[in-house]
mmCIF file of C-alpha atoms in Angstrom:
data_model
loop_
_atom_site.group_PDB
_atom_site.id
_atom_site.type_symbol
_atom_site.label_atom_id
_atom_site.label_comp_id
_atom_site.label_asym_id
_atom_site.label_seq_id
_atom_site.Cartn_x
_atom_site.Cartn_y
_atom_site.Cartn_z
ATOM 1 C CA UNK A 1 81.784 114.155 85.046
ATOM 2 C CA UNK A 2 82.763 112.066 82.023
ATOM 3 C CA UNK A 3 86.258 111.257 80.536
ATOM 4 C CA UNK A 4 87.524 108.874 78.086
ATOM 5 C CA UNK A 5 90.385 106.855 77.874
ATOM 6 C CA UNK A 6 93.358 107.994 75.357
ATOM 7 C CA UNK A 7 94.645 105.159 72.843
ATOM 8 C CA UNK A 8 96.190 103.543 75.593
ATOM 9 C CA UNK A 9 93.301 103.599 78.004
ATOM 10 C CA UNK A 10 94.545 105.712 80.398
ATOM 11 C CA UNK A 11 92.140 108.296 82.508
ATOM 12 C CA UNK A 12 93.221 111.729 82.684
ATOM 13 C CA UNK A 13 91.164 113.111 86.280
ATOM 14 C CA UNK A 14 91.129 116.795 86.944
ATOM 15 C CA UNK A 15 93.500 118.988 88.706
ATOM 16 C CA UNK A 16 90.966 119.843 91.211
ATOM 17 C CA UNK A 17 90.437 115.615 91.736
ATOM 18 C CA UNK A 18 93.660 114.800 92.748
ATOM 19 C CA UNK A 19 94.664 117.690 94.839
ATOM 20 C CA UNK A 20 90.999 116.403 96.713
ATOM 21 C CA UNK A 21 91.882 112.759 96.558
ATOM 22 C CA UNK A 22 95.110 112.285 95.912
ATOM 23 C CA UNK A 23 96.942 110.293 93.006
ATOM 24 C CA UNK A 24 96.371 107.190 94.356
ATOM 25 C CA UNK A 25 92.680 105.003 92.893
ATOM 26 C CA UNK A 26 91.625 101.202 93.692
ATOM 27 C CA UNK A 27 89.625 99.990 90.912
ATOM 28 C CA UNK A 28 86.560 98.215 91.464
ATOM 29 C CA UNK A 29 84.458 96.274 88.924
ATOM 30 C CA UNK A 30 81.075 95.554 89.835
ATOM 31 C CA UNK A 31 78.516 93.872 87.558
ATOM 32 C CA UNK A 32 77.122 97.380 85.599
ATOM 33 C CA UNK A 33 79.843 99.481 85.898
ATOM 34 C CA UNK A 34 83.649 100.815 86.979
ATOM 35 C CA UNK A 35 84.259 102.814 90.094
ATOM 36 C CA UNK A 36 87.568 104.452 91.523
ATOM 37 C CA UNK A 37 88.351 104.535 94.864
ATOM 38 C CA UNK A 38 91.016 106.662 96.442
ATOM 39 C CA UNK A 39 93.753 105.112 98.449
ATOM 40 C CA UNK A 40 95.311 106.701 101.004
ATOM 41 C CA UNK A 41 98.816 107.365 101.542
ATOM 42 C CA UNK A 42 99.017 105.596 104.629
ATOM 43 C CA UNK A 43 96.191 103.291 104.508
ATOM 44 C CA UNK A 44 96.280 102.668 108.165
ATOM 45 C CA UNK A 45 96.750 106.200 109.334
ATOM 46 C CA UNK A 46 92.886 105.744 106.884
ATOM 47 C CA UNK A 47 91.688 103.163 108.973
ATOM 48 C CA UNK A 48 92.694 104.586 112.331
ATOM 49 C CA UNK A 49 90.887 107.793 110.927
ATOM 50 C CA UNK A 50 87.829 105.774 109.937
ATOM 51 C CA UNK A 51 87.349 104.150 113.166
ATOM 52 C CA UNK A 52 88.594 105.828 115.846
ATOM 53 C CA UNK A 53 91.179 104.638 118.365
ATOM 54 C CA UNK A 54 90.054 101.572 118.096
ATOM 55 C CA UNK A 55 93.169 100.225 116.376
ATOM 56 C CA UNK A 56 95.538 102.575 118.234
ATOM 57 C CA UNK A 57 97.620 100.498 119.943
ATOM 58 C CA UNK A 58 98.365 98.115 116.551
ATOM 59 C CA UNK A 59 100.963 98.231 114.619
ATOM 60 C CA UNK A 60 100.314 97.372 111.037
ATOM 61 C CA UNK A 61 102.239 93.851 111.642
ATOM 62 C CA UNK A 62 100.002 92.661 114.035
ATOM 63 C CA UNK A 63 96.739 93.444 111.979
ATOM 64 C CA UNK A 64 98.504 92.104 109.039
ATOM 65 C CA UNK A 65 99.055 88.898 111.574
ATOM 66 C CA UNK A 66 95.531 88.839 112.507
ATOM 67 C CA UNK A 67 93.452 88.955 109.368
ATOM 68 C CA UNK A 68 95.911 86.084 108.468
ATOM 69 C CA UNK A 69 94.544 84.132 111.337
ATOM 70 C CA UNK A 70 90.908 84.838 110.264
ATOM 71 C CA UNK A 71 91.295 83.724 106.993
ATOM 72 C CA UNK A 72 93.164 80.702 107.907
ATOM 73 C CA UNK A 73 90.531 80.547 110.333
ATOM 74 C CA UNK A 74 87.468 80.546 107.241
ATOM 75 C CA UNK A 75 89.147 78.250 105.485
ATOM 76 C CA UNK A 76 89.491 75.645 108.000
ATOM 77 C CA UNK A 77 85.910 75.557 108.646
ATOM 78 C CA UNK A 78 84.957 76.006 105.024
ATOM 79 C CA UNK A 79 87.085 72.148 104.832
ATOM 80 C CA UNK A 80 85.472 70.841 107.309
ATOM 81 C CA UNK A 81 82.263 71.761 106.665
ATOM 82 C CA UNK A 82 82.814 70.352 102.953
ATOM 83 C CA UNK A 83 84.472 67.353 104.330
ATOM 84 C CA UNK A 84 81.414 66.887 106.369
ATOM 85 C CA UNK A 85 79.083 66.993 103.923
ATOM 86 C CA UNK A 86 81.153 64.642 101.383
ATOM 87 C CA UNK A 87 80.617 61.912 104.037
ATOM 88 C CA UNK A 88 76.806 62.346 104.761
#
């Protein structure tokens, strides 16, 4: 399918798109081209569809809480490990 973008570079998609995907698109660059994404309404009622029960029992705080901690997590390590290497 091709489209182009009116004089203020919007995207017209299909009908027959959205009612399959929705209204909702992430955009992703990547280094030779554009892609669209949908989103879903509820993008953890998505993830809880994508992988099962295994995030059942989590409310969208407490994943919210956690990835927080993981980053913090990465970037603690990431210091340290430059810190280390600044003194060697």
């Amino acid at each position: 399918m091709s489209k182009t973008t009116d004089q203020r570079g919007r995207i017209y998609l299909p009908k027959d798109i959205r009612e399959r995907f929705g209204d909702q698109y992430r955009i992703v660059e990547l280094p030779s081209h554009v892609a669209l994404f949908p989103v879903d309404e509820d993008p953890l009622e998505g993830l809880r569809d994508a992988v099962g029960d295994a995030f059942a029992e989590t409310t969208a705080d407490e994943l919210k809480a956690e990835a927080r901690e993981a980053i913090a997590d990465e970037v603690r390590a990431d210091a340290t490990d430059r810190s280390n290497e600044a003194t060697e």
